[in-house]
Coordinates of C-alpha atoms and ligand atoms in Angstrom, one line a residue:
X1 CA -29.2 -23.8 -34.0
X2 CA -28.7 -22.4 -30.5
X3 CA -25.2 -21.0 -31.0
X4 CA -22.8 -20.0 -33.7
X5 CA -21.0 -23.1 -35.0
X6 CA -17.6 -23.6 -33.5
X7 CA -16.2 -24.6 -36.9
X8 CA -17.1 -21.2 -38.4
X9 CA -14.2 -19.9 -36.3
X10 CA -12.2 -21.6 -39.1
X11 CA -14.3 -22.0 -42.2
X12 CA -16.4 -18.9 -41.7
X13 CA -13.5 -16.6 -41.9
X14 CA -12.7 -14.3 -44.8
X15 CA -9.3 -13.1 -46.0
X16 CA -6.1 -15.0 -45.7
X17 CA -7.1 -17.1 -42.7
X18 CA -10.3 -18.3 -44.3
X19 CA -8.5 -19.0 -47.5
X20 CA -5.9 -21.2 -45.8
X21 CA -8.5 -23.1 -43.7
X22 CA -10.6 -23.9 -46.7
X23 CA -8.2 -24.1 -49.6
X24 CA -6.2 -27.1 -48.4
X25 CA -9.3 -29.0 -47.5
X26 CA -10.5 -28.5 -51.0
X27 CA -7.7 -30.7 -52.3
X28 CA -9.9 -33.6 -51.2
X29 CA -12.5 -32.5 -53.8
X30 CA -14.8 -30.9 -51.2
X31 CA -17.2 -28.4 -52.7
X32 CA -17.3 -24.8 -51.3
X33 CA -20.9 -25.2 -49.9
X34 CA -19.7 -27.8 -47.4
X35 CA -17.9 -24.9 -45.5
X36 CA -20.8 -22.5 -45.4
X37 CA -22.4 -23.2 -42.0
X38 CA -22.9 -26.9 -42.0
X39 CA -22.2 -28.6 -38.7
X40 CA -18.8 -30.2 -39.0
X41 CA -18.7 -33.6 -37.4
X42 CA -15.5 -35.4 -36.5
X43 CA -15.4 -39.1 -36.7
X44 CA -12.7 -40.1 -34.3
X45 CA -11.4 -43.4 -35.6
X46 CA -9.4 -46.0 -33.8
X47 CA -9.1 -48.1 -36.9
X48 CA -5.8 -50.0 -37.1
X49 CA -4.8 -53.4 -38.4
X50 CA -2.8 -53.7 -35.2
X51 CA -6.1 -53.4 -33.3
X52 CA -7.9 -56.4 -34.8
X53 CA -11.0 -55.7 -32.7
X54 CA -11.3 -52.3 -34.5
X55 CA -10.1 -53.4 -38.0
X56 CA -13.6 -53.0 -39.5
X57 CA -13.9 -49.3 -38.5
X58 CA -13.2 -47.7 -41.8
X59 CA -16.3 -49.4 -43.1
X60 CA -18.3 -48.4 -40.0
X61 CA -17.1 -44.8 -40.4
X62 CA -18.7 -44.8 -43.9
X63 CA -22.1 -45.6 -42.4
X64 CA -21.6 -42.8 -39.8
X65 CA -20.7 -40.4 -42.6
X66 CA -23.8 -41.3 -44.6
X67 CA -25.9 -40.4 -41.6
X68 CA -24.1 -37.1 -41.1
X69 CA -24.5 -36.1 -44.7
X70 CA -28.1 -37.1 -44.7
X71 CA -28.8 -34.9 -41.8
X72 CA -27.0 -31.9 -43.4
X73 CA -23.7 -32.2 -41.6
X74 CA -20.2 -32.2 -43.0
X75 CA -18.3 -35.4 -41.9
X76 CA -14.5 -35.4 -41.3
X77 CA -12.8 -38.6 -40.3
X78 CA -9.6 -38.4 -38.3
X79 CA -7.3 -41.1 -36.7
X80 CA -6.1 -41.2 -33.2
X81 CA -3.8 -43.6 -31.4
X82 CA -5.3 -47.0 -31.4
X83 CA -4.7 -49.5 -28.6
X84 CA -4.9 -53.1 -29.5
X85 CA -5.1 -55.1 -26.3
X86 CA -3.5 -58.3 -27.6
X87 CA -0.4 -56.9 -29.3
X88 CA 0.7 -53.8 -27.3
X89 CA 3.6 -54.4 -24.9
X90 CA 4.0 -54.1 -22.1
X91 CA 0.3 -53.4 -21.7
X92 CA -2.3 -51.3 -23.5
X93 CA -3.2 -49.7 -20.1
X94 CA 0.1 -47.9 -20.0
X95 CA -1.0 -45.9 -23.1
X96 CA -4.7 -45.3 -22.2
X97 CA -3.9 -41.8 -20.9
X98 CA -1.6 -41.0 -23.8
X99 CA -4.3 -41.9 -26.3
X100 CA -6.8 -39.7 -24.3
X101 CA -4.4 -36.8 -24.7
X102 CA -4.3 -37.4 -28.4
X103 CA -8.1 -37.4 -28.6
X104 CA -8.5 -34.3 -26.4
X105 CA -6.0 -32.2 -28.3
X106 CA -7.2 -33.5 -31.7
X107 CA -10.8 -32.5 -31.0
X108 CA -10.0 -29.1 -29.5
X109 CA -7.4 -28.1 -32.1
X110 CA -9.6 -28.9 -35.1
X111 CA -12.8 -27.3 -36.6
X112 CA -15.4 -29.7 -35.1
X113 CA -18.8 -28.9 -33.9
X114 CA -19.5 -32.4 -32.7
X115 CA -17.7 -35.8 -32.6
X116 CA -18.6 -39.4 -33.0
X117 CA -16.2 -41.7 -31.2
X118 CA -15.6 -45.1 -32.8
X119 CA -14.6 -47.4 -29.9
X120 CA -14.1 -51.1 -29.7
X121 CA -11.2 -52.9 -28.1
X122 CA -10.8 -52.4 -24.3
X123 CA -8.9 -49.2 -23.9
X124 CA -10.2 -47.5 -27.0
X125 CA -13.5 -46.7 -25.3
X126 CA -12.2 -45.1 -22.0
X127 CA -9.4 -43.2 -23.7
X128 CA -11.7 -41.7 -26.3
X129 CA -14.4 -40.8 -23.8
X130 CA -11.9 -39.4 -21.3
X131 CA -10.3 -37.2 -24.0
X132 CA -13.7 -36.0 -25.3
X133 CA -14.8 -35.2 -21.7
X134 CA -11.9 -32.8 -21.4
X135 CA -13.2 -30.8 -24.4
X136 CA -17.0 -31.2 -23.9
X137 CA -18.5 -30.6 -27.4
X138 CA -21.5 -32.7 -28.5
X139 CA -20.3 -36.3 -28.5
X140 CA -21.8 -39.6 -29.3
X141 CA -20.2 -43.1 -29.1
X142 CA -20.6 -45.9 -31.7
X143 CA -19.1 -49.2 -30.5
X144 CA -17.7 -51.6 -33.0
X145 CA -19.7 -54.6 -31.6
X146 CA -18.7 -58.0 -30.4
X147 CA -17.4 -60.9 -32.6
X148 CA -19.7 -63.8 -33.4
X149 CA -19.4 -66.6 -30.8
X150 CA -16.5 -68.9 -31.5
X151 CA -17.2 -72.6 -32.3
X152 CA -14.8 -75.3 -31.3
X153 CA -15.5 -79.1 -31.5
X154 CA -19.2 -78.5 -31.4
X155 CA -19.2 -76.0 -28.5
X156 CA -19.3 -72.3 -28.1
X157 CA -16.1 -70.6 -27.1
X158 CA -14.6 -67.1 -26.6
X159 CA -11.9 -65.3 -24.8
X160 CA -12.6 -66.7 -21.3
X161 CA -11.7 -70.1 -22.8
X162 CA -8.1 -68.8 -23.3
X163 CA -7.6 -69.2 -19.6
X164 CA -9.2 -72.6 -19.5
X165 CA -7.2 -73.8 -22.5
X166 CA -4.0 -72.6 -20.9
X167 CA -4.7 -74.6 -17.7
X168 CA -5.7 -77.6 -19.8
X169 CA -2.4 -77.5 -21.7
X170 CA -0.4 -77.0 -18.6
X171 CA -2.1 -79.9 -16.9
X172 CA -1.7 -82.1 -20.0
X173 CA -5.4 -82.4 -20.8
X174 CA -5.0 -80.6 -24.1
X175 CA -2.3 -80.9 -26.7
X176 CA -0.5 -78.0 -28.5
X177 CA -2.1 -79.2 -31.7
X178 CA -5.6 -78.9 -30.3
X179 CA -4.7 -75.5 -29.0
X180 CA -3.8 -74.4 -32.5
X181 CA -7.1 -75.6 -33.8
X182 CA -9.0 -73.7 -31.1
X183 CA -7.0 -70.6 -32.0
X184 CA -8.6 -70.7 -35.5
X185 CA -12.1 -71.3 -34.2
X186 CA -12.3 -68.4 -31.7
X187 CA -12.0 -65.1 -33.5
X188 CA -14.1 -66.0 -36.5
X189 CA -15.5 -62.5 -37.4
X190 CA -14.8 -58.9 -37.1
X191 CA -15.4 -57.3 -33.7
X192 CA -14.2 -57.4 -30.1
X193 CA -14.2 -60.2 -27.5
X194 CA -17.5 -61.9 -27.4
X195 CA -17.9 -62.3 -23.7
X196 CA -18.6 -59.7 -21.0
X197 CA -14.9 -58.8 -20.9
X198 CA -13.7 -55.3 -20.7
X199 CA -14.6 -54.3 -24.3
X200 CA -18.2 -55.4 -23.9
X201 CA -18.3 -53.9 -20.4
X202 CA -17.2 -50.6 -21.9
X203 CA -19.8 -50.8 -24.6
X204 CA -22.4 -51.4 -21.9
X205 CA -20.9 -48.6 -19.9
X206 CA -21.4 -46.0 -22.7
X207 CA -24.9 -47.2 -23.3
X208 CA -25.9 -47.1 -19.6
X209 CA -24.2 -43.7 -19.3
X210 CA -26.5 -42.5 -22.1
X211 CA -23.6 -41.8 -24.5
X212 CA -24.8 -44.1 -27.3
X213 CA -28.1 -44.8 -29.0
X214 CA -30.0 -47.6 -27.4
X215 CA -29.0 -51.1 -28.4
X216 CA -25.4 -50.1 -29.2
X217 CA -23.7 -52.5 -26.7
X218 CA -24.6 -55.9 -28.0
X219 CA -25.2 -55.8 -31.8
X220 CA -22.6 -58.1 -33.2
X221 CA -20.0 -56.4 -35.4
X222 CA -20.9 -58.6 -38.3
X223 CA -24.6 -57.9 -38.1
X224 CA -25.9 -55.5 -40.7
X225 CA -27.8 -53.7 -37.9
X226 CA -24.5 -52.4 -36.5
X227 CA -24.2 -50.3 -39.7
X228 CA -27.8 -49.1 -39.4
X229 CA -27.0 -48.0 -35.8
X230 CA -23.9 -46.2 -37.1
X231 CA -25.9 -44.4 -39.7
X232 CA -28.5 -43.4 -37.2
X233 CA -25.8 -42.1 -34.9
X234 CA -24.5 -40.0 -37.7
X235 CA -27.9 -38.4 -38.1
X236 CA -28.3 -37.9 -34.4
X237 CA -25.0 -36.2 -33.8
X238 CA -25.9 -33.4 -36.2
X239 CA -29.1 -32.9 -34.3
X240 CA -27.1 -32.9 -31.0
X241 CA -25.0 -30.0 -32.4
X242 CA -28.1 -28.1 -33.2
X243 CA -29.4 -28.7 -29.7
X244 CA -26.0 -28.0 -28.2
X245 CA -26.4 -31.2 -26.2
X246 CA -23.0 -31.7 -24.6
X247 CA -21.3 -34.3 -22.5
X248 CA -21.8 -32.3 -19.3
X249 CA -25.6 -32.4 -19.9
X250 CA -25.5 -36.3 -20.1
X251 CA -22.7 -37.3 -17.7
X252 CA -24.4 -36.3 -14.5
X253 CA -23.9 -38.1 -11.2
X254 CA -27.2 -40.0 -11.9
X255 CA -25.8 -41.3 -15.2
X256 CA -22.7 -42.6 -13.4
X257 CA -24.9 -44.3 -10.8
X258 CA -26.9 -45.9 -13.6
X259 CA -23.7 -47.2 -15.2
X260 CA -22.5 -48.7 -11.9
X261 CA -25.9 -50.4 -11.2
X262 CA -26.0 -51.8 -14.8
X263 CA -22.4 -53.0 -14.6
X264 CA -23.3 -55.0 -11.4
X265 CA -26.3 -56.7 -13.1
X266 CA -24.2 -57.8 -16.1
X267 CA -21.2 -59.0 -14.1
X268 CA -19.0 -56.4 -15.9
X269 CA -15.2 -56.3 -15.8
X270 CA -13.3 -55.0 -12.8
X271 CA -11.6 -52.6 -15.2
X272 CA -14.9 -50.8 -15.3
X273 CA -14.0 -49.2 -12.0
X274 CA -10.7 -47.7 -13.1
X275 CA -12.1 -46.4 -16.3
X276 CA -15.3 -44.9 -14.8
X277 CA -13.3 -43.2 -12.1
X278 CA -11.0 -41.7 -14.7
X279 CA -14.0 -40.5 -16.8
X280 CA -15.7 -39.0 -13.7
X281 CA -12.5 -37.2 -12.9
X282 CA -12.4 -35.6 -16.4
X283 CA -16.0 -34.5 -16.4
X284 CA -16.0 -33.3 -12.8
X285 CA -18.3 -35.7 -11.1
X286 CA -17.3 -36.7 -7.6
X287 CA -17.1 -40.5 -7.7
X288 CA -15.4 -42.6 -5.1
X289 CA -14.3 -46.2 -5.0
X290 CA -16.9 -46.9 -2.2
X291 CA -19.7 -45.8 -4.5
X292 CA -19.2 -48.9 -6.6
X293 CA -19.7 -51.1 -3.6
X294 CA -22.6 -49.1 -2.1
X295 CA -24.5 -48.9 -5.4
X296 CA -24.0 -52.5 -6.6
X297 CA -24.2 -54.4 -3.3
X298 CA -27.9 -55.1 -3.6
X299 CA -27.9 -55.7 -7.4
X300 CA -28.1 -59.4 -8.4
X301 CA -26.5 -60.9 -11.5
X302 CA -29.1 -61.0 -14.2
X303 CA -27.2 -61.2 -17.5
X304 CA -26.0 -64.8 -17.9
X305 CA -22.8 -64.0 -19.8
X306 CA -19.3 -65.3 -19.5
X307 CA -17.0 -65.0 -17.6
X308 CA -19.5 -65.0 -14.7
X309 CA -22.2 -66.9 -16.5
X310 CA -22.8 -69.1 -19.5
X311 CA -23.5 -67.1 -22.7
X312 CA -22.0 -64.6 -25.2
X313 CA -22.7 -61.1 -26.4
X314 CA -24.4 -62.4 -29.5
X315 CA -26.9 -64.2 -27.2
X316 CA -27.5 -61.0 -25.3
X317 CA -28.4 -59.2 -28.5
X318 CA -30.9 -61.9 -29.5
X319 CA -32.3 -61.9 -26.0
X320 CA -33.1 -58.2 -26.2
X321 CA -29.8 -56.5 -25.7
X322 CA -28.8 -54.2 -22.9
X323 CA -32.1 -52.4 -22.9
X324 CA -33.8 -55.7 -21.8
X325 CA -31.4 -55.8 -18.9
X326 CA -32.0 -52.1 -18.0
X327 CA -35.7 -52.6 -18.2
X328 CA -35.4 -55.2 -15.4
X329 CA -33.4 -52.6 -13.3
X330 CA -36.1 -49.9 -13.9
X331 CA -36.9 -49.4 -10.2
X332 CA -33.3 -48.9 -9.2
X333 CA -32.1 -46.7 -12.1
X334 CA -32.4 -42.9 -12.4
X335 CA -35.1 -43.0 -15.1
X336 CA -34.8 -39.4 -16.1
X337 CA -31.1 -39.3 -16.9
X338 CA -30.8 -37.7 -20.4
X339 CA -29.1 -39.6 -23.1
X340 CA -27.6 -38.7 -26.5
X341 CA -31.0 -39.1 -28.3
X342 CA -32.3 -36.3 -26.0
X343 CA -34.7 -38.7 -24.3
X344 CA -34.7 -39.9 -20.6
X345 CA -33.0 -43.3 -20.4
X346 CA -36.3 -44.9 -19.4
X347 CA -37.8 -44.1 -22.7
X348 CA -34.9 -46.0 -24.4
X349 CA -35.3 -49.2 -22.4
X350 CA -39.0 -49.4 -21.6
X351 CA -39.8 -50.5 -25.2
X352 CA -37.4 -53.5 -24.9
X353 CA -38.6 -57.1 -24.7
X354 CA -36.7 -60.0 -23.2
X355 CA -36.8 -63.0 -25.6
X356 CA -34.8 -65.4 -23.6
X357 CA -35.0 -65.7 -19.8
X358 CA -32.0 -68.0 -19.8
X359 CA -29.9 -65.1 -20.9
X360 CA -31.6 -62.1 -19.2
X361 CA -33.2 -63.0 -15.9
X362 CA -35.8 -61.0 -14.0
X363 CA -34.7 -59.2 -10.9
X364 CA -36.9 -61.5 -8.8
X365 CA -35.2 -64.7 -10.1
X366 CA -31.6 -63.8 -10.8
X367 CA -28.8 -66.2 -11.8
X368 CA -26.8 -65.2 -8.7
X369 CA -27.8 -63.0 -5.8
X370 CA -24.2 -61.7 -5.7
X371 CA -22.8 -59.6 -8.5
X372 CA -21.0 -56.4 -9.1
X373 CA -17.7 -55.7 -7.4
X374 CA -16.9 -55.6 -3.7
X375 CA -14.4 -53.1 -2.3
X376 CA -12.2 -54.7 0.3
X377 CA -10.8 -52.7 3.2
X378 CA -8.2 -53.5 5.9
X379 CA -4.6 -53.1 6.6
X380 CA -3.4 -55.1 3.6
X381 CA -4.3 -52.3 1.2
X382 CA -5.0 -49.0 3.0
X383 CA -6.9 -47.4 0.0
X384 CA -8.9 -50.5 -0.8
X385 CA -8.8 -53.5 -3.2
X386 CA -11.3 -55.0 -5.6
X387 CA -12.9 -58.4 -6.0
X388 CA -15.6 -59.6 -8.4
X389 CA -17.6 -62.0 -6.3
X390 CA -19.6 -63.4 -9.2
X391 CA -16.4 -64.6 -10.9
X392 CA -15.0 -66.1 -7.6
X393 CA -15.4 -69.5 -6.1
X394 CA -18.1 -69.3 -3.4
X395 CA -16.1 -71.5 -1.0
X396 CA -13.2 -69.1 -1.1
X397 CA -15.1 -65.9 -0.4
X398 CA -14.2 -66.4 3.2
X399 CA -10.7 -67.8 3.5
X400 CA -7.6 -67.5 5.6
X401 CA -4.2 -68.7 4.4
X402 CA -0.5 -68.2 4.4
X403 CA 0.8 -65.8 1.8
X404 CA 3.2 -67.0 -0.9
X405 CA 4.8 -63.8 -2.1
X406 CA 6.3 -63.1 -5.5
X407 CA 8.2 -59.8 -5.7
X408 CA 7.4 -59.1 -9.3
X409 CA 6.2 -60.9 -12.5
X410 CA 9.6 -62.3 -13.3
X411 CA 9.9 -63.8 -9.8
X412 CA 6.4 -65.4 -10.3
X413 CA 7.3 -66.8 -13.8
X414 CA 10.6 -68.2 -12.5
X415 CA 9.2 -70.0 -9.5
X416 CA 5.5 -70.8 -10.0
X417 CA 6.1 -74.2 -11.6
X418 CA 9.1 -75.3 -9.7
X419 CA 8.5 -78.8 -8.3
X420 CA 10.1 -77.8 -5.0
X421 CA 7.8 -74.7 -4.5
X422 CA 6.2 -75.0 -1.1
X423 CA 2.5 -74.4 -1.9
X424 CA -0.9 -76.0 -1.4
X425 CA -4.4 -74.8 -2.2
X426 CA -4.8 -73.1 1.1
X427 CA -2.1 -70.6 0.3
X428 CA -2.8 -67.1 -0.9
X429 CA -0.7 -66.1 -3.9
X430 CA 0.5 -62.5 -3.7
X431 CA 2.0 -60.7 -6.7
X432 CA 3.7 -57.3 -6.1
X433 CA 5.0 -54.6 -8.4
X434 CA 2.4 -55.0 -11.2
X435 CA 0.7 -51.7 -10.3
X436 CA 0.5 -48.5 -12.3
X437 CA 4.0 -47.3 -11.3
X438 CA 5.7 -50.6 -10.5
X439 CA 5.2 -52.5 -13.8
X440 CA 4.6 -49.8 -15.2
X441 CA 1.1 -49.6 -16.6
X442 CA -0.8 -52.1 -14.4
X443 CA -1.1 -55.1 -16.7
X444 CA -3.8 -57.8 -16.6
X445 CA -1.8 -60.4 -14.7
X446 CA -3.8 -60.5 -11.5
X447 CA -5.5 -63.8 -12.3
X448 CA -2.1 -65.5 -12.3
X449 CA -2.1 -69.2 -13.4
X450 CA -2.0 -71.7 -10.5
X451 CA 1.1 -73.8 -9.8
X452 CA 1.3 -76.8 -12.2
X453 CA 1.5 -79.3 -9.4
X454 CA -1.8 -78.0 -7.9
X455 CA -3.5 -78.1 -11.4
X456 CA -2.4 -81.7 -11.6
X457 CA -4.2 -82.3 -8.3
X458 CA -7.4 -80.9 -9.9
X459 CA -7.3 -77.5 -8.0
X460 CA -8.9 -74.9 -10.2
X461 CA -9.0 -71.8 -8.0
X462 CA -7.0 -70.2 -5.2
X463 CA -7.1 -66.8 -3.6
X464 CA -4.8 -64.5 -5.4
X465 CA -3.9 -60.8 -4.6
X466 CA -2.0 -58.3 -6.6
X467 CA -1.7 -54.5 -7.3
X468 CA -2.4 -55.3 -10.9
X469 CA -5.6 -55.8 -13.0
X470 CA -7.3 -58.8 -14.4
X471 CA -8.7 -59.2 -17.9
X472 CA -12.4 -58.7 -18.0
X473 CA -12.6 -62.2 -19.5
X474 CA -10.8 -63.6 -16.5
X475 CA -12.3 -65.3 -13.5
X476 CA -11.4 -66.8 -10.1
X477 CA -11.1 -65.6 -6.5
X478 CA -8.8 -62.8 -7.5
X479 CA -8.2 -59.6 -5.5
X480 CA -7.0 -56.7 -7.6
X481 CA -6.0 -53.1 -7.6
X482 CA -4.4 -53.3 -4.2
X483 CA -3.6 -49.7 -3.3
X484 CA -1.2 -48.1 -2.5
X485 CA 0.7 -50.4 -4.9
X486 CA 3.9 -52.1 -3.8
X487 CA 6.1 -49.5 -5.6
X488 CA 4.9 -46.9 -3.1
X489 CA 6.0 -48.8 0.0
X490 CA 2.7 -49.2 1.9
X491 CA 1.6 -52.3 3.8
X492 CA 1.2 -54.3 0.5
X493 CA 4.9 -53.7 -0.3
X494 CA 6.0 -55.4 2.9
X495 CA 3.9 -58.6 3.0
X496 CA 6.2 -61.6 3.4
X497 CA 5.8 -65.3 2.6
X498 CA 4.2 -67.0 5.6
X499 CA 2.2 -64.0 6.7
X500 CA -1.4 -64.9 7.4
X501 CA -4.1 -63.1 5.4
X502 CA -7.8 -63.2 6.2
X503 CA -10.4 -62.6 3.4
X504 CA -14.0 -62.1 4.2
X505 CA -15.9 -60.7 1.2
X506 CA -19.3 -60.6 3.0
X507 CA -17.6 -58.3 5.6
X508 CA -15.6 -56.5 2.9
X509 CA -12.4 -57.1 4.8
X510 CA -8.9 -58.0 3.8
X511 CA -6.7 -58.3 6.8
X512 CA -3.0 -59.0 7.1
X513 CA -2.3 -60.6 10.5
X514 CA 0.9 -58.7 11.2
X515 CA 1.2 -56.2 14.0
X516 CA 1.5 -52.5 13.2
X517 CA 4.9 -52.3 14.9
X518 CA 6.2 -55.2 12.8
X519 CA 4.8 -53.5 9.6
X520 CA 6.5 -50.2 10.6
X521 CA 9.8 -52.0 11.1
X522 CA 9.6 -53.7 7.7
X523 CA 8.7 -50.4 6.0
X524 CA 11.9 -48.8 7.5
X525 CA 14.0 -51.4 5.7
X526 CA 11.9 -51.4 2.5
X527 CA 13.5 -50.4 -0.8
X528 CA 11.7 -50.1 -4.1
X529 CA 12.6 -52.8 -6.6
X530 CA 10.8 -51.6 -9.7
X531 CA 12.5 -50.1 -12.7
X532 CA 12.4 -46.3 -13.0
X533 CA 12.3 -44.9 -16.5
X534 CA 14.3 -41.8 -17.2
X535 CA 12.9 -40.5 -20.5
X536 CA 9.9 -40.3 -22.8
X537 CA 6.2 -40.9 -22.1
X538 CA 6.9 -43.7 -19.6
X539 CA 8.9 -41.3 -17.4
X540 CA 6.0 -38.8 -17.5
X541 CA 3.6 -41.7 -16.7
X542 CA 5.5 -43.0 -13.7
X543 CA 5.9 -39.5 -12.3
X544 CA 2.2 -38.5 -12.7
X545 CA 0.0 -41.6 -12.7
X546 CA -2.5 -41.7 -9.9
X547 CA -3.4 -44.9 -8.0
X548 CA -6.0 -47.3 -9.2
X549 CA -8.4 -46.1 -6.4
X550 CA -8.4 -42.8 -8.3
X551 CA -8.7 -44.2 -11.8
X552 CA -5.0 -44.3 -12.7
X553 CA -5.3 -41.1 -14.8
X554 CA -2.3 -38.7 -15.0
X555 CA -2.8 -36.1 -12.2
X556 CA -2.5 -33.1 -14.6
X557 CA -5.2 -34.6 -17.0
X558 CA -8.0 -34.5 -14.4
X559 CA -10.7 -32.0 -15.4
X560 CA -11.4 -30.2 -18.6
X561 CA -9.9 -27.3 -20.6
X562 CA -13.0 -26.8 -22.6
X563 CA -13.2 -26.3 -26.4
X564 CA -11.9 -22.8 -26.8
X565 CA -8.7 -22.2 -28.8
X566 CA -7.7 -18.6 -28.4
X567 CA -5.0 -18.1 -31.0
X568 CA -4.8 -18.5 -34.8
X569 CA -1.4 -19.3 -36.2
X570 CA -1.5 -17.6 -39.6
Ligands
LIG1 FE1 -9.9 -56.5 -28.1 FE2 -10.6 -58.4 -26.3 S1 -8.8 -58.1 -27.3 S2 -11.7 -56.7 -27.0

């Protein structure tokens, strides 16, 4: 052990304070020897029946506990706010920063020497990692794992099919009854969404950052090997405490670059950008929006997974998992970045084998030469906007069209299916006021459904632009995260129906064909239309949330306060 255990600042005390710290814990039947210098390991659990993707976490925590005890540690499981993507209104993203505060304060305030973060559904990973970064004790992530692939009428399905089913029902190709059957076929096991949506992207993010044991990202939740990994993680966190291996040792600039490169190769979610920027802000690594474009521009798409490709997370695991993908990227990765098992990341992936080239391609013969994310610049969004070229229609990557503007989500819902709506497939749909402040919370509505009358014509994609986000399971030629958002009154706020917009992804440009003088004139007459909240967390959020280009963290949460607690209360 390199240093005195932090937990001994509680349990190692004599007199009244030590008595109080230990006596109440003993009501759980814990023997005295557990308090005498064993590393105390927190298991930060996002279990909740309202977060179905994490509903198996109490069982998973038991495996982690077994490992901790086996290695001579003392496990203590604790709950934190859990964010279930499918149920939380208005959007789970509104609460990511709140959950991160819960995690940060829970870790710091309690006698923990190390912590295992149990993460699954989309926001539970970034919120836990962000909170842990602001404390910086030895930390290891165990993901919950993806669901088994859904099966419907003899074919494989998962979350990306929700969008296809929705279009099919709206165009009359699918009945409501068939939709109900599909509903029962999709989520047929424990775990999170089975495609390379945001949850899988986050699981790959933590593995490529070096925050989990190798193989963590893809083992299905229902596979017994997930529990083995959890137990091994329990063993490892105790060793990490003894080595004093902290997040700042792992989360270097190189680790962030590895995560960006890997995310490009797997066609990961655009939400990756927002969450990684926020994590970098907490740990003090200078990461910029442009880094995502620079680092991923030359990385092809080599993991054939939906929504950009064909297969599912289960297939990725059987094909060799994320280590098989990273092995292909060997020459472009920082091979010496240290990971939670104390080894350079290369040692973790170099032993991997690829068992299915239809799922994991070689770098020389990728599934698509374009991948990753492109950062678009121009006068339409002065701080940049994001597009995922691998999920877009190739013929729309260069496109000019007239804007059809919706002032907010209600305006969109009220008008999109009106028979008299003047729209054709050359139009560019623009949705305002779905940004962090405007909605508030930046929901995943950027891949807005197309007008019914165009779906009936067989149109399946159009250029769409918003200041919101898109589900990691979504697809289409969708430009997201326009910043500054409409609620702040920049150029995006004053686009009008009929304005010409030019998109050229190869040139990374997004241009609004309106003169500067006209834009200035419009801005003088502009008034915010979004609702301002006057109490509670949402007020705090609206007053302090940063723009998407900076990770949408609250400004006062950037950085770390360390793990010190200077005062006892007794
Ligand atoms: Fe939880 Fe998709 S809804 S991961």
